[in-house]
């Protein structure tokens, strides 16, 4: 494909002492019922804080609000959403059985059409018991949960938890591309999905650290707490593209 010139349009380097409320909404409460997760998200400093120019999520084995664990989740929902371009984050992920860090996006219309009709783009997910593997995935109408479409990226002879890595997608009207540390490991187009291509509308960013769930499984005696996910920065880039909502869609 033709080399593009990317223009930085939004960023957060997590400098200072507080999370910027004009950029992020810190979610609180239990939001993992559909995946049978175990954590409650809080805004407690022990679960989410800034330090050394990083945003730090910490999952703790702590009974709170009827659940066994506490952790953190932030979104740009209601604040910022983007249709096309590049979205990237430099992240050092945690590890361990039942640990589930994720960097992803949801369609801004989720409240009106529901999930999965709104679409979900998983830029990076990791099952903590597989420390050298991350996955990029699409969920949409007719291809969600176990029927989702994606690919794994394997880090040879290393674990992602040992250092920061750059996870990114590039989104066009007809395709989405996934990258780890600049390496392009997967592309999905509107022809690859068995249902409607729903990725031509604004999507917002989600970062979270879950504990347990149907996909990653649950903590066991080998799982050590606390577990922390460090985000060095998040950036969004654009390039010139027409709206794209008028293209032929399945």
mmCIF file of C-alpha atoms in Angstrom:
data_model
loop_
_atom_site.group_PDB
_atom_site.id
_atom_site.type_symbol
_atom_site.label_atom_id
_atom_site.label_comp_id
_atom_site.label_asym_id
_atom_site.label_seq_id
_atom_site.Cartn_x
_atom_site.Cartn_y
_atom_site.Cartn_z
ATOM 1 C CA UNK A 1 0.000 0.000 0.000
ATOM 2 C CA UNK A 2 1.035 3.608 -0.497
ATOM 3 C CA UNK A 3 3.002 5.100 2.399
ATOM 4 C CA UNK A 4 0.854 7.542 4.353
ATOM 5 C CA UNK A 5 1.733 10.708 6.204
ATOM 6 C CA UNK A 6 0.114 10.477 9.609
ATOM 7 C CA UNK A 7 -0.998 13.577 11.507
ATOM 8 C CA UNK A 8 -1.131 13.411 15.306
ATOM 9 C CA UNK A 9 -4.619 14.547 16.369
ATOM 10 C CA UNK A 10 -4.902 13.366 19.986
ATOM 11 C CA UNK A 11 -2.541 12.077 22.664
ATOM 12 C CA UNK A 12 -2.019 11.504 26.344
ATOM 13 C CA UNK A 13 1.431 10.957 27.835
ATOM 14 C CA UNK A 14 0.027 10.736 31.378
ATOM 15 C CA UNK A 15 2.224 13.449 32.803
ATOM 16 C CA UNK A 16 1.280 15.180 36.019
ATOM 17 C CA UNK A 17 -0.515 13.886 39.074
ATOM 18 C CA UNK A 18 -4.090 13.321 37.898
ATOM 19 C CA UNK A 19 -5.875 11.647 35.012
ATOM 20 C CA UNK A 20 -7.138 14.285 32.582
ATOM 21 C CA UNK A 21 -10.961 14.307 32.852
ATOM 22 C CA UNK A 22 -11.249 16.001 29.454
ATOM 23 C CA UNK A 23 -9.668 12.924 27.884
ATOM 24 C CA UNK A 24 -10.744 9.967 30.006
ATOM 25 C CA UNK A 25 -13.714 8.703 31.945
ATOM 26 C CA UNK A 26 -12.704 6.434 34.831
ATOM 27 C CA UNK A 27 -15.358 3.730 35.032
ATOM 28 C CA UNK A 28 -16.443 2.335 38.356
ATOM 29 C CA UNK A 29 -18.577 -0.647 39.285
ATOM 30 C CA UNK A 30 -19.015 -4.152 37.915
ATOM 31 C CA UNK A 31 -19.199 -4.340 34.120
ATOM 32 C CA UNK A 32 -17.991 -7.885 33.459
ATOM 33 C CA UNK A 33 -21.126 -9.965 33.897
ATOM 34 C CA UNK A 34 -21.408 -11.007 30.253
ATOM 35 C CA UNK A 35 -17.892 -12.465 30.384
ATOM 36 C CA UNK A 36 -18.257 -13.800 33.947
ATOM 37 C CA UNK A 37 -15.337 -11.694 35.177
ATOM 38 C CA UNK A 38 -14.435 -11.361 38.854
ATOM 39 C CA UNK A 39 -13.311 -7.742 39.299
ATOM 40 C CA UNK A 40 -15.022 -4.539 40.335
ATOM 41 C CA UNK A 41 -13.575 -1.407 38.740
ATOM 42 C CA UNK A 42 -12.816 1.477 41.090
ATOM 43 C CA UNK A 43 -11.270 4.937 41.032
ATOM 44 C CA UNK A 44 -9.208 4.176 44.142
ATOM 45 C CA UNK A 45 -5.575 5.219 43.878
ATOM 46 C CA UNK A 46 -4.509 1.682 44.769
ATOM 47 C CA UNK A 47 -6.164 0.525 41.523
ATOM 48 C CA UNK A 48 -5.500 3.457 39.208
ATOM 49 C CA UNK A 49 -2.977 6.276 39.420
ATOM 50 C CA UNK A 50 -0.261 8.162 37.545
ATOM 51 C CA UNK A 51 3.424 7.714 38.326
ATOM 52 C CA UNK A 52 6.655 8.281 36.377
ATOM 53 C CA UNK A 53 4.683 9.537 33.341
ATOM 54 C CA UNK A 54 2.670 6.319 33.162
ATOM 55 C CA UNK A 55 -0.936 5.388 33.829
ATOM 56 C CA UNK A 56 -0.931 2.369 36.127
ATOM 57 C CA UNK A 57 -3.792 -0.100 36.596
ATOM 58 C CA UNK A 58 -3.369 -2.496 39.506
ATOM 59 C CA UNK A 59 -5.501 -5.589 40.045
ATOM 60 C CA UNK A 60 -5.794 -6.580 43.694
ATOM 61 C CA UNK A 61 -7.232 -9.613 45.430
ATOM 62 C CA UNK A 62 -9.602 -7.604 47.592
ATOM 63 C CA UNK A 63 -13.247 -8.152 48.408
ATOM 64 C CA UNK A 64 -15.218 -5.073 47.432
ATOM 65 C CA UNK A 65 -18.801 -4.484 46.415
ATOM 66 C CA UNK A 66 -19.576 -8.197 46.316
ATOM 67 C CA UNK A 67 -16.603 -9.238 44.183
ATOM 68 C CA UNK A 68 -13.253 -10.831 44.961
ATOM 69 C CA UNK A 69 -10.969 -8.460 43.078
ATOM 70 C CA UNK A 70 -10.600 -4.755 42.303
ATOM 71 C CA UNK A 71 -9.033 -3.244 39.201
ATOM 72 C CA UNK A 72 -9.314 -0.330 36.739
ATOM 73 C CA UNK A 73 -10.872 0.658 33.428
ATOM 74 C CA UNK A 74 -10.928 3.934 31.502
ATOM 75 C CA UNK A 75 -12.632 5.020 28.283
ATOM 76 C CA UNK A 76 -12.947 8.057 26.033
ATOM 77 C CA UNK A 77 -16.688 7.417 25.718
ATOM 78 C CA UNK A 78 -18.642 10.652 25.490
ATOM 79 C CA UNK A 79 -15.412 12.627 25.197
ATOM 80 C CA UNK A 80 -13.568 11.520 22.057
ATOM 81 C CA UNK A 81 -14.233 9.089 19.215
ATOM 82 C CA UNK A 82 -12.616 8.550 15.818
ATOM 83 C CA UNK A 83 -13.631 6.965 12.536
ATOM 84 C CA UNK A 84 -10.439 6.356 10.519
ATOM 85 C CA UNK A 85 -6.734 6.610 11.220
ATOM 86 C CA UNK A 86 -4.126 5.032 13.482
ATOM 87 C CA UNK A 87 -4.633 4.343 17.186
ATOM 88 C CA UNK A 88 -1.676 3.175 19.260
ATOM 89 C CA UNK A 89 -0.563 2.691 22.850
ATOM 90 C CA UNK A 90 2.710 1.783 24.508
ATOM 91 C CA UNK A 91 1.864 -0.751 27.211
ATOM 92 C CA UNK A 92 3.638 -3.065 29.621
ATOM 93 C CA UNK A 93 1.164 -5.822 30.377
ATOM 94 C CA UNK A 94 0.907 -8.001 33.496
ATOM 95 C CA UNK A 95 0.999 -11.796 33.544
ATOM 96 C CA UNK A 96 -0.521 -14.804 35.295
ATOM 97 C CA UNK A 97 -3.359 -17.283 35.025
ATOM 98 C CA UNK A 98 -6.697 -15.431 34.849
ATOM 99 C CA UNK A 99 -5.175 -11.998 34.152
ATOM 100 C CA UNK A 100 -6.747 -10.225 31.153
ATOM 101 C CA UNK A 101 -5.319 -6.856 30.000
ATOM 102 C CA UNK A 102 -6.915 -5.209 26.963
ATOM 103 C CA UNK A 103 -6.664 -2.168 24.678
ATOM 104 C CA UNK A 104 -9.735 -1.914 22.470
ATOM 105 C CA UNK A 105 -12.446 0.224 20.868
ATOM 106 C CA UNK A 106 -16.250 0.209 20.815
ATOM 107 C CA UNK A 107 -18.682 1.801 18.397
ATOM 108 C CA UNK A 108 -19.963 5.084 19.771
ATOM 109 C CA UNK A 109 -23.518 3.987 18.934
ATOM 110 C CA UNK A 110 -23.413 1.092 21.429
ATOM 111 C CA UNK A 111 -26.119 2.653 23.601
ATOM 112 C CA UNK A 112 -28.580 2.837 20.690
ATOM 113 C CA UNK A 113 -27.870 -0.369 18.744
ATOM 114 C CA UNK A 114 -26.256 -2.540 21.421
ATOM 115 C CA UNK A 115 -23.366 -4.957 21.227
ATOM 116 C CA UNK A 116 -22.216 -6.509 18.903
ATOM 117 C CA UNK A 117 -24.088 -4.419 16.298
ATOM 118 C CA UNK A 118 -21.997 -1.411 17.340
ATOM 119 C CA UNK A 119 -18.791 -3.268 16.532
ATOM 120 C CA UNK A 120 -15.743 -3.945 18.687
ATOM 121 C CA UNK A 121 -12.087 -3.668 17.675
ATOM 122 C CA UNK A 122 -9.695 -5.439 20.015
ATOM 123 C CA UNK A 123 -6.309 -3.848 19.347
ATOM 124 C CA UNK A 124 -4.575 -5.970 21.985
ATOM 125 C CA UNK A 125 -5.796 -8.658 24.357
ATOM 126 C CA UNK A 126 -3.670 -11.064 26.344
ATOM 127 C CA UNK A 127 -4.495 -14.227 28.236
ATOM 128 C CA UNK A 128 -2.132 -13.998 31.176
ATOM 129 C CA UNK A 129 -1.264 -17.683 31.088
ATOM 130 C CA UNK A 130 0.201 -17.156 27.572
ATOM 131 C CA UNK A 131 2.754 -14.409 28.274
ATOM 132 C CA UNK A 132 4.240 -14.332 24.760
ATOM 133 C CA UNK A 133 0.963 -14.023 22.827
ATOM 134 C CA UNK A 134 -1.436 -11.152 22.110
ATOM 135 C CA UNK A 135 -4.504 -11.147 19.916
ATOM 136 C CA UNK A 136 -6.240 -8.632 17.647
ATOM 137 C CA UNK A 137 -9.913 -9.256 16.938
ATOM 138 C CA UNK A 138 -13.124 -7.930 15.386
ATOM 139 C CA UNK A 139 -16.590 -8.488 16.837
ATOM 140 C CA UNK A 140 -19.699 -7.525 14.926
ATOM 141 C CA UNK A 141 -23.194 -8.727 14.000
ATOM 142 C CA UNK A 142 -22.878 -12.419 13.178
ATOM 143 C CA UNK A 143 -19.233 -12.671 14.266
ATOM 144 C CA UNK A 144 -18.906 -12.098 18.000
ATOM 145 C CA UNK A 145 -17.600 -13.961 21.034
ATOM 146 C CA UNK A 146 -16.506 -17.463 19.914
ATOM 147 C CA UNK A 147 -17.297 -16.516 16.310
ATOM 148 C CA UNK A 148 -15.145 -13.391 16.354
ATOM 149 C CA UNK A 149 -12.440 -12.984 13.700
ATOM 150 C CA UNK A 150 -8.822 -12.232 14.513
ATOM 151 C CA UNK A 151 -5.226 -13.375 14.714
ATOM 152 C CA UNK A 152 -2.498 -13.950 17.291
ATOM 153 C CA UNK A 153 0.958 -12.413 17.401
ATOM 154 C CA UNK A 154 3.721 -14.395 19.092
ATOM 155 C CA UNK A 155 6.762 -12.754 20.660
ATOM 156 C CA UNK A 156 9.674 -15.146 20.087
ATOM 157 C CA UNK A 157 11.495 -16.289 23.228
ATOM 158 C CA UNK A 158 10.172 -13.407 25.322
ATOM 159 C CA UNK A 159 7.221 -12.386 27.475
ATOM 160 C CA UNK A 160 5.243 -9.206 26.830
ATOM 161 C CA UNK A 161 5.286 -8.446 30.563
ATOM 162 C CA UNK A 162 9.043 -7.840 30.545
ATOM 163 C CA UNK A 163 8.956 -4.457 28.807
ATOM 164 C CA UNK A 164 6.789 -1.924 27.007
ATOM 165 C CA UNK A 165 5.453 -2.795 23.550
ATOM 166 C CA UNK A 166 3.616 -0.674 21.003
ATOM 167 C CA UNK A 167 0.194 -1.974 19.968
ATOM 168 C CA UNK A 168 -1.650 -0.304 17.093
ATOM 169 C CA UNK A 169 -4.318 -0.500 14.429
ATOM 170 C CA UNK A 170 -4.751 1.421 11.194
ATOM 171 C CA UNK A 171 -8.383 1.769 10.123
ATOM 172 C CA UNK A 172 -9.559 2.497 6.585
ATOM 173 C CA UNK A 173 -13.080 2.441 5.112
ATOM 174 C CA UNK A 174 -12.707 -1.157 3.911
ATOM 175 C CA UNK A 175 -10.009 -2.676 6.130
ATOM 176 C CA UNK A 176 -8.269 -2.686 9.504
ATOM 177 C CA UNK A 177 -4.594 -3.573 10.031
ATOM 178 C CA UNK A 178 -2.937 -4.691 13.301
ATOM 179 C CA UNK A 179 0.633 -3.999 14.425
ATOM 180 C CA UNK A 180 2.940 -4.890 17.311
ATOM 181 C CA UNK A 181 6.092 -2.794 17.615
ATOM 182 C CA UNK A 182 5.578 -1.664 14.037
ATOM 183 C CA UNK A 183 5.262 -5.209 12.679
ATOM 184 C CA UNK A 184 2.112 -5.696 10.602
ATOM 185 C CA UNK A 185 0.712 -9.076 11.642
ATOM 186 C CA UNK A 186 -2.891 -9.079 10.430
ATOM 187 C CA UNK A 187 -5.357 -7.400 8.078
ATOM 188 C CA UNK A 188 -9.135 -7.845 7.953
ATOM 189 C CA UNK A 189 -11.378 -6.367 5.265
ATOM 190 C CA UNK A 190 -15.110 -6.059 4.743
ATOM 191 C CA UNK A 191 -14.877 -9.233 2.638
ATOM 192 C CA UNK A 192 -13.552 -11.251 5.590
ATOM 193 C CA UNK A 193 -16.533 -10.834 7.907
ATOM 194 C CA UNK A 194 -19.643 -13.056 7.610
ATOM 195 C CA UNK A 195 -21.986 -10.226 8.590
ATOM 196 C CA UNK A 196 -22.220 -6.482 8.100
ATOM 197 C CA UNK A 197 -19.037 -4.394 8.183
ATOM 198 C CA UNK A 198 -19.816 -1.907 10.970
ATOM 199 C CA UNK A 199 -16.467 -0.110 11.266
ATOM 200 C CA UNK A 200 -17.189 3.065 9.289
ATOM 201 C CA UNK A 201 -18.525 5.040 12.248
ATOM 202 C CA UNK A 202 -16.833 6.697 15.255
ATOM 203 C CA UNK A 203 -15.294 4.392 17.864
ATOM 204 C CA UNK A 204 -14.001 5.283 21.321
ATOM 205 C CA UNK A 205 -11.024 3.831 23.207
ATOM 206 C CA UNK A 206 -11.157 1.450 26.183
ATOM 207 C CA UNK A 207 -8.245 0.324 28.364
ATOM 208 C CA UNK A 208 -8.826 -2.136 31.173
ATOM 209 C CA UNK A 209 -7.348 -4.866 33.320
ATOM 210 C CA UNK A 210 -9.839 -7.669 33.988
ATOM 211 C CA UNK A 211 -9.528 -10.644 36.319
ATOM 212 C CA UNK A 212 -11.042 -13.939 35.260
ATOM 213 C CA UNK A 213 -13.641 -14.537 32.597
ATOM 214 C CA UNK A 214 -14.805 -17.136 30.114
ATOM 215 C CA UNK A 215 -11.934 -16.514 27.706
ATOM 216 C CA UNK A 216 -8.858 -16.166 29.954
ATOM 217 C CA UNK A 217 -10.061 -18.526 32.663
ATOM 218 C CA UNK A 218 -9.708 -17.805 36.366
ATOM 219 C CA UNK A 219 -6.880 -17.172 38.824
ATOM 220 C CA UNK A 220 -5.455 -20.209 40.556
ATOM 221 C CA UNK A 221 -2.797 -20.875 43.204
ATOM 222 C CA UNK A 222 -0.074 -19.865 40.729
ATOM 223 C CA UNK A 223 -1.517 -16.374 40.169
ATOM 224 C CA UNK A 224 0.271 -13.661 42.100
ATOM 225 C CA UNK A 225 -1.297 -10.356 43.152
ATOM 226 C CA UNK A 226 -1.007 -7.455 42.761
ATOM 227 C CA UNK A 227 -0.690 -7.379 38.963
ATOM 228 C CA UNK A 228 -0.127 -4.074 37.176
ATOM 229 C CA UNK A 229 -0.642 -2.804 33.630
ATOM 230 C CA UNK A 230 1.434 0.273 32.713
ATOM 231 C CA UNK A 231 0.424 2.588 29.858
ATOM 232 C CA UNK A 232 3.184 4.961 28.755
ATOM 233 C CA UNK A 233 1.102 6.834 26.192
ATOM 234 C CA UNK A 234 -1.895 6.660 23.865
ATOM 235 C CA UNK A 235 -1.911 8.448 20.505
ATOM 236 C CA UNK A 236 -4.353 8.877 17.632
ATOM 237 C CA UNK A 237 -3.325 9.868 14.110
ATOM 238 C CA UNK A 238 -5.339 10.769 11.032
ATOM 239 C CA UNK A 239 -4.746 11.080 7.309
ATOM 240 C CA UNK A 240 -6.934 12.434 4.545
ATOM 241 C CA UNK A 241 -9.858 10.132 3.802
ATOM 242 C CA UNK A 242 -13.386 10.878 2.712
ATOM 243 C CA UNK A 243 -16.115 9.798 5.094
ATOM 244 C CA UNK A 244 -16.532 6.334 3.617
ATOM 245 C CA UNK A 245 -20.048 5.759 4.900
ATOM 246 C CA UNK A 246 -21.325 5.522 1.341
ATOM 247 C CA UNK A 247 -19.203 2.502 0.366
ATOM 248 C CA UNK A 248 -20.872 -0.779 -0.400
ATOM 249 C CA UNK A 249 -21.172 -2.798 2.795
ATOM 250 C CA UNK A 250 -22.186 -6.369 3.433
#
